[in-house]
């Protein structure tokens, strides 16, 4: 979603909002209250409204859970202090957000996007996540293929990846029963958000639409997958922390990783007979960018599978030579996987090989000052469609 900058704004500030919110719970202070209020202002002013509304309800539920925690522990002094500083954070948010809220309400009568949407594929169901999108949990490179018929949605809405290795580590601890309790909680929340993002399979999005205020105002149910990714990362992080402290003696994890590696190798052998092998020769003759444009789903899955298997083999080789560096080696391999995954998908929705010079040349011909809107001509006559004739790639 790198081209949807307002989605990234919300996703970027979400960890900080949780950080300061939990700090107010553990050790309330004015500084964290001010930061929390300002972070929510940044979410409102720069983010997508649907994500902000969903974030607000998520924090409301977290607040209720924490209130119950205070009451069950009979920590009423801590509860009063928490509510006080949370009230300060709320006041900071509303005061800084007046510039957005007042202008938005004043302008609301001139726009038609503030009314309830119908619950159909042209309304709230538009941009829903399909079960096929879960393929990207393992092979994010597959999500670089723009095939609406296959995905059931635009390919910018289907990537659910939070790292193959992170998923592998999380599954190891969850299945073995060794995961911290918080990993189970966060994994359950992440799965719930994935189900909300798939309204054509599960009823949760419809229930939110019918019974929760403001949940009928936005499309793109797939936005809930961003919360799923966030909570999956938290769950994997707590498991990873536990693994770091026991890497040297983590024989069971090594055995599990070996099994994953063997299974991946077997899968690649099967896939080898279901790919167009001539495409991989183009990697040597024409380079990766050409391969990226001609490769299909099978080829991209196979290509990323080979990379993952290579990373796993590299992990074993370095671990065998330097077992005492196990935590550092694993962290390095995870970082490499993150970088590679981004580079594999980067031309799909992030960058374009087209030169910016032609559009820059045309932009220089426009008036230097910001033009006043016309009172005669409709806005539709001066949009990117009409101006795109003289400004290439303006869209």
Coordinates of C-alpha atoms in Angstrom, one line a residue:
X1 CA 0.0 0.0 0.0
X2 CA 2.9 2.4 -0.4
X3 CA 1.0 4.4 -3.0
X4 CA -1.8 4.9 -0.5
X5 CA 0.1 7.3 1.7
X6 CA -2.9 8.0 4.0
X7 CA -3.0 4.3 4.8
X8 CA 0.7 4.3 5.6
X9 CA 0.2 7.3 7.9
X10 CA -2.2 5.4 10.1
X11 CA -0.1 2.2 10.1
X12 CA 3.1 4.2 10.9
X13 CA 1.7 5.9 14.0
X14 CA -0.2 2.8 15.3
X15 CA 2.8 1.4 17.2
X16 CA 3.6 4.8 18.8
X17 CA 0.0 5.2 19.8
X18 CA 0.0 1.8 21.6
X19 CA 3.3 2.6 23.2
X20 CA 2.2 5.8 24.8
X21 CA -1.2 4.3 25.7
X22 CA 0.4 1.4 27.5
X23 CA 2.9 3.8 29.2
X24 CA 0.0 5.7 30.6
X25 CA -1.4 2.5 32.0
X26 CA 1.9 1.4 33.6
X27 CA 3.4 4.7 34.7
X28 CA 1.1 7.7 33.9
X29 CA 2.8 10.9 33.1
X30 CA 2.2 14.3 31.4
X31 CA 4.8 13.8 28.6
X32 CA 3.2 10.5 27.4
X33 CA -0.3 12.0 27.6
X34 CA 0.8 14.9 25.4
X35 CA 2.5 12.5 22.9
X36 CA -0.6 10.2 22.8
X37 CA -2.9 13.1 22.0
X38 CA -0.6 14.5 19.3
X39 CA -0.2 11.1 17.7
X40 CA -3.9 10.7 17.4
X41 CA -4.0 14.2 15.8
X42 CA -1.4 13.0 13.3
X43 CA -3.6 10.0 12.5
X44 CA -6.7 12.1 12.0
X45 CA -5.1 14.8 10.0
X46 CA -3.0 12.6 7.7
X47 CA -4.7 9.2 7.6
X48 CA -7.6 7.5 6.0
X49 CA -10.9 8.1 7.9
X50 CA -11.9 4.4 7.9
X51 CA -8.6 3.4 9.5
X52 CA -8.9 6.3 12.1
X53 CA -12.4 5.2 13.0
X54 CA -11.3 1.6 13.4
X55 CA -8.3 2.6 15.4
X56 CA -10.5 4.6 17.7
X57 CA -12.7 1.6 18.5
X58 CA -9.6 -0.6 18.9
X59 CA -8.3 1.8 21.6
X60 CA -11.8 2.0 23.2
X61 CA -11.8 -1.8 23.6
X62 CA -8.3 -1.7 25.0
X63 CA -9.3 1.0 27.4
X64 CA -12.3 -1.1 28.7
X65 CA -9.9 -4.1 29.1
X66 CA -7.5 -2.0 31.2
X67 CA -10.3 -0.6 33.3
X68 CA -11.5 -4.1 34.1
X69 CA -7.8 -4.9 35.0
X70 CA -7.7 -2.0 37.5
X71 CA -11.1 -2.9 39.0
X72 CA -10.2 -6.6 39.4
X73 CA -7.0 -5.6 41.1
X74 CA -8.8 -3.0 43.3
X75 CA -6.2 -0.5 42.1
X76 CA -8.6 2.5 42.3
X77 CA -5.8 5.0 42.8
X78 CA -4.1 3.8 39.7
X79 CA -7.4 3.9 37.8
X80 CA -8.0 7.5 38.7
X81 CA -4.5 8.5 37.7
X82 CA -4.8 6.6 34.4
X83 CA -8.2 8.2 33.5
X84 CA -6.9 11.7 34.4
X85 CA -3.9 11.5 32.1
X86 CA -6.0 9.9 29.4
X87 CA -8.4 12.8 29.7
X88 CA -5.4 15.1 29.2
X89 CA -4.4 13.2 26.1
X90 CA -8.0 13.4 24.8
X91 CA -8.1 17.2 25.4
X92 CA -4.8 17.6 23.5
X93 CA -6.2 15.6 20.6
X94 CA -9.4 17.6 20.3
X95 CA -7.6 21.0 20.7
X96 CA -5.0 20.2 18.0
X97 CA -7.7 18.5 15.8
X98 CA -10.0 21.5 15.7
X99 CA -8.3 22.7 12.5
X100 CA -9.4 19.4 10.9
X101 CA -12.8 18.9 12.6
X102 CA -14.2 22.4 12.2
X103 CA -13.3 22.7 8.5
X104 CA -14.5 19.1 7.8
X105 CA -17.9 19.7 9.3
X106 CA -18.2 23.1 7.6
X107 CA -17.4 21.5 4.2
X108 CA -19.5 18.4 4.8
X109 CA -22.6 19.8 3.1
X110 CA -20.6 20.1 -0.2
X111 CA -19.5 16.5 -0.5
X112 CA -21.3 13.2 -0.8
X113 CA -18.7 10.9 0.8
X114 CA -20.0 11.4 4.4
X115 CA -23.2 9.4 4.1
X116 CA -23.8 5.8 4.8
X117 CA -22.7 3.3 2.0
X118 CA -24.8 0.4 0.9
X119 CA -23.6 -3.0 2.0
X120 CA -22.7 -4.4 -1.5
X121 CA -19.7 -4.7 -3.7
X122 CA -20.1 -1.1 -4.9
X123 CA -20.3 0.2 -1.3
X124 CA -18.9 -1.2 2.0
X125 CA -17.9 -4.5 0.5
X126 CA -15.7 -2.8 -2.2
X127 CA -12.0 -3.8 -1.7
X128 CA -12.7 -6.8 0.5
X129 CA -9.9 -9.3 1.2
X130 CA -10.3 -12.7 -0.4
X131 CA -9.2 -16.0 1.1
X132 CA -6.7 -16.3 -1.8
X133 CA -4.9 -13.3 -0.4
X134 CA -3.6 -15.4 2.5
X135 CA -1.2 -16.9 0.0
X136 CA 0.8 -13.7 0.5
X137 CA 1.4 -14.7 4.1
X138 CA 4.0 -17.2 2.8
X139 CA 4.8 -15.7 -0.7
X140 CA 4.3 -11.9 -0.7
X141 CA 5.8 -11.8 -4.2
X142 CA 2.6 -13.3 -5.5
X143 CA 0.8 -10.1 -4.5
X144 CA 2.8 -8.2 -7.1
X145 CA 0.5 -9.6 -9.9
X146 CA -2.3 -7.3 -10.8
X147 CA -5.0 -10.0 -11.4
X148 CA -8.4 -8.8 -10.1
X149 CA -10.1 -11.9 -11.4
X150 CA -7.8 -14.1 -9.3
X151 CA -7.5 -12.0 -6.2
X152 CA -11.1 -10.7 -6.2
X153 CA -9.7 -7.2 -5.5
X154 CA -7.1 -4.8 -6.6
X155 CA -3.6 -6.2 -5.9
X156 CA -2.7 -3.3 -3.7
X157 CA -5.3 -4.6 -1.2
X158 CA -4.2 -8.2 -0.9
X159 CA -0.7 -8.3 0.7
X160 CA -0.9 -9.8 4.2
X161 CA 2.8 -10.5 4.6
X162 CA 4.6 -9.9 7.9
X163 CA 7.6 -12.1 7.1
X164 CA 8.0 -15.8 6.3
X165 CA 10.6 -16.3 9.1
X166 CA 8.5 -14.3 11.6
X167 CA 5.5 -16.5 10.7
X168 CA 7.7 -19.7 11.0
X169 CA 8.9 -18.6 14.5
X170 CA 5.5 -17.7 15.7
X171 CA 4.0 -21.0 14.5
X172 CA 6.8 -22.9 16.2
X173 CA 6.0 -21.4 19.6
X174 CA 2.2 -21.5 19.2
X175 CA 2.1 -25.2 18.2
X176 CA 4.7 -26.3 20.8
X177 CA 2.8 -24.6 23.6
X178 CA 5.9 -22.6 24.5
X179 CA 4.7 -19.2 23.3
X180 CA 4.3 -16.4 25.9
X181 CA 0.6 -15.9 26.7
X182 CA 0.6 -12.5 25.0
X183 CA 1.6 -14.2 21.7
X184 CA -1.6 -16.3 21.9
X185 CA -3.7 -13.2 22.7
X186 CA -2.2 -11.1 19.9
X187 CA -2.4 -14.0 17.4
X188 CA -6.1 -14.4 18.2
X189 CA -6.8 -10.7 17.7
X190 CA -4.8 -10.7 14.4
X191 CA -6.9 -13.7 13.1
X192 CA -10.1 -11.8 14.1
X193 CA -9.0 -8.8 12.1
X194 CA -8.2 -11.0 9.1
X195 CA -11.8 -12.4 9.3
X196 CA -13.2 -8.9 9.5
X197 CA -11.3 -8.1 6.3
X198 CA -13.0 -11.0 4.5
X199 CA -16.7 -10.0 4.7
X200 CA -17.7 -12.4 1.9
X201 CA -16.6 -15.3 4.1
X202 CA -17.2 -14.2 7.7
X203 CA -20.1 -12.0 9.1
X204 CA -18.0 -9.8 11.3
X205 CA -17.7 -6.8 8.9
X206 CA -21.5 -6.9 8.4
X207 CA -22.1 -6.9 12.1
X208 CA -19.8 -3.8 12.5
X209 CA -21.6 -2.2 9.5
X210 CA -25.1 -2.8 11.1
X211 CA -24.5 -2.1 14.8
X212 CA -21.4 0.1 15.3
X213 CA -21.6 3.9 14.5
X214 CA -19.5 5.2 11.6
X215 CA -18.6 1.7 10.4
X216 CA -20.9 2.2 7.4
X217 CA -19.0 5.2 6.1
X218 CA -16.0 3.6 4.4
X219 CA -15.1 1.0 1.9
X220 CA -12.1 -1.3 1.7
X221 CA -12.6 -4.0 4.3
X222 CA -9.0 -5.1 3.4
X223 CA -7.8 -2.2 5.5
X224 CA -8.4 -4.4 8.6
X225 CA -5.5 -6.6 7.5
X226 CA -3.2 -3.8 8.6
X227 CA -4.3 -4.4 12.1
X228 CA -3.8 -8.1 11.6
X229 CA -0.3 -7.5 10.4
X230 CA 0.4 -5.3 13.4
X231 CA -0.8 -7.8 16.0
X232 CA 0.9 -10.7 14.2
X233 CA 4.2 -8.7 14.4
X234 CA 3.6 -8.2 18.2
X235 CA 2.9 -11.9 18.7
X236 CA 5.9 -12.9 16.7
X237 CA 8.0 -10.3 18.5
X238 CA 7.3 -11.8 22.0
X239 CA 8.1 -15.3 20.6
X240 CA 11.2 -14.0 19.0
X241 CA 12.3 -12.4 22.3
X242 CA 12.0 -15.8 24.0
X243 CA 13.9 -17.5 21.2
X244 CA 16.8 -15.0 21.4
X245 CA 17.5 -15.9 25.0
X246 CA 17.5 -19.6 24.2
X247 CA 19.0 -19.7 20.7
X248 CA 22.2 -21.5 21.7
X249 CA 20.3 -24.4 23.3
X250 CA 17.3 -24.2 21.0
X251 CA 17.7 -27.7 19.6
X252 CA 13.9 -28.1 19.1
X253 CA 13.8 -24.9 17.0
X254 CA 16.7 -26.2 14.9
X255 CA 14.8 -29.4 14.3
X256 CA 11.6 -27.6 13.5
X257 CA 13.5 -25.2 11.1
X258 CA 15.1 -28.2 9.4
X259 CA 11.6 -29.7 8.9
X260 CA 10.4 -26.4 7.4
X261 CA 13.4 -26.4 5.1
X262 CA 12.9 -30.0 3.9
X263 CA 9.2 -29.3 3.3
X264 CA 10.0 -26.1 1.4
X265 CA 12.5 -28.0 -0.8
X266 CA 9.9 -30.7 -1.5
X267 CA 7.4 -28.1 -2.4
X268 CA 9.9 -26.4 -4.8
X269 CA 10.5 -29.8 -6.5
X270 CA 6.8 -30.1 -7.2
X271 CA 6.6 -26.5 -8.3
X272 CA 9.6 -27.0 -10.6
X273 CA 7.4 -29.0 -12.9
X274 CA 4.6 -26.4 -12.9
X275 CA 6.6 -23.3 -13.9
X276 CA 7.7 -21.9 -17.3
X277 CA 11.4 -22.7 -16.9
X278 CA 12.4 -20.5 -19.8
X279 CA 11.4 -17.5 -17.8
X280 CA 14.1 -18.1 -15.3
X281 CA 16.7 -18.1 -18.1
X282 CA 15.7 -14.5 -18.7
X283 CA 17.0 -13.6 -15.2
X284 CA 20.5 -14.2 -16.6
X285 CA 20.0 -12.7 -20.1
X286 CA 17.6 -9.8 -19.5
X287 CA 17.7 -9.2 -15.7
X288 CA 15.3 -9.3 -12.9
X289 CA 13.0 -6.4 -14.0
X290 CA 12.2 -8.2 -17.2
X291 CA 11.5 -11.4 -15.4
X292 CA 9.3 -9.5 -13.0
X293 CA 7.1 -8.3 -15.9
X294 CA 6.7 -11.8 -17.6
X295 CA 6.5 -14.1 -14.6
X296 CA 3.2 -15.6 -13.5
X297 CA 1.9 -16.6 -10.1
X298 CA 3.7 -20.0 -10.1
X299 CA 7.0 -18.5 -11.2
X300 CA 6.9 -15.8 -8.5
X301 CA 6.0 -18.3 -5.8
X302 CA 8.8 -20.6 -6.9
X303 CA 11.3 -17.7 -7.1
X304 CA 10.5 -16.5 -3.6
X305 CA 10.5 -20.0 -2.3
X306 CA 14.1 -20.5 -3.6
X307 CA 15.2 -17.3 -1.9
X308 CA 13.6 -18.3 1.4
X309 CA 15.2 -21.8 1.2
X310 CA 18.6 -20.1 0.6
X311 CA 18.1 -17.8 3.6
X312 CA 17.3 -20.8 5.7
X313 CA 20.3 -22.7 4.5
X314 CA 22.5 -19.7 5.2
X315 CA 21.1 -19.5 8.7
X316 CA 22.0 -23.1 9.3
X317 CA 25.5 -22.7 7.9
X318 CA 26.4 -19.7 10.0
X319 CA 24.7 -21.2 13.1
X320 CA 26.8 -24.3 12.6
X321 CA 30.0 -22.3 12.5
X322 CA 29.1 -19.7 15.2
X323 CA 26.4 -21.2 17.4
X324 CA 27.1 -18.6 20.1
X325 CA 26.0 -15.9 17.6
X326 CA 22.6 -17.5 17.0
X327 CA 20.5 -14.6 18.0
X328 CA 22.5 -12.1 15.8
X329 CA 22.4 -14.6 12.9
X330 CA 18.6 -15.0 13.1
X331 CA 18.0 -11.3 13.4
X332 CA 20.2 -10.6 10.4
X333 CA 18.4 -13.3 8.3
X334 CA 15.0 -11.7 9.2
X335 CA 16.3 -8.3 8.2
X336 CA 17.6 -9.6 4.9
X337 CA 14.2 -11.3 4.2
X338 CA 12.4 -8.0 4.9
X339 CA 14.6 -6.1 2.5
X340 CA 14.3 -8.7 -0.2
X341 CA 10.5 -8.9 0.1
X342 CA 10.2 -5.2 -0.3
X343 CA 12.5 -5.2 -3.4
X344 CA 10.5 -8.0 -5.0
X345 CA 7.3 -6.0 -4.7
X346 CA 8.6 -2.5 -5.1
X347 CA 7.8 -2.1 -8.8
X348 CA 4.2 -3.3 -8.3
X349 CA 2.9 -0.4 -6.2
X350 CA 5.8 1.8 -5.1
X351 CA 8.2 2.9 -7.9
X352 CA 8.0 3.1 -11.7
X353 CA 10.8 3.1 -14.2
X354 CA 9.3 6.0 -16.1
X355 CA 11.4 9.2 -16.0
X356 CA 9.9 12.1 -14.1
X357 CA 11.5 14.7 -16.5
X358 CA 8.5 15.0 -18.9
X359 CA 6.0 15.8 -16.2
X360 CA 8.4 18.1 -14.5
X361 CA 9.0 20.0 -17.7
X362 CA 5.2 20.6 -18.0
X363 CA 4.8 21.5 -14.4
X364 CA 7.3 24.3 -14.9
X365 CA 5.0 25.9 -17.5
X366 CA 2.2 26.3 -15.0
X367 CA 1.6 29.5 -13.0
X368 CA 4.0 29.8 -10.0
X369 CA 1.2 30.7 -7.6
X370 CA -1.6 28.4 -6.5
X371 CA -4.5 29.1 -8.9
X372 CA -7.8 30.2 -7.3
X373 CA -10.6 27.7 -8.0
X374 CA -12.9 28.7 -10.9
X375 CA -16.4 29.8 -10.0
X376 CA -17.6 29.0 -13.5
X377 CA -16.0 25.7 -14.6
X378 CA -16.6 22.5 -12.8
X379 CA -13.7 20.9 -11.0
X380 CA -14.1 17.8 -13.3
X381 CA -12.9 20.0 -16.2
X382 CA -9.5 20.6 -14.6
X383 CA -8.6 17.2 -13.1
X384 CA -5.8 14.8 -13.9
X385 CA -7.8 13.3 -16.8
X386 CA -7.9 16.5 -18.9
X387 CA -4.5 17.8 -17.8
X388 CA -3.0 14.4 -18.3
X389 CA -3.1 15.1 -22.1
X390 CA -0.3 17.7 -21.7
X391 CA 1.3 16.1 -18.6
X392 CA 2.2 12.5 -19.1
X393 CA 1.9 10.1 -16.1
X394 CA 0.0 12.7 -14.0
X395 CA -2.2 10.0 -12.6

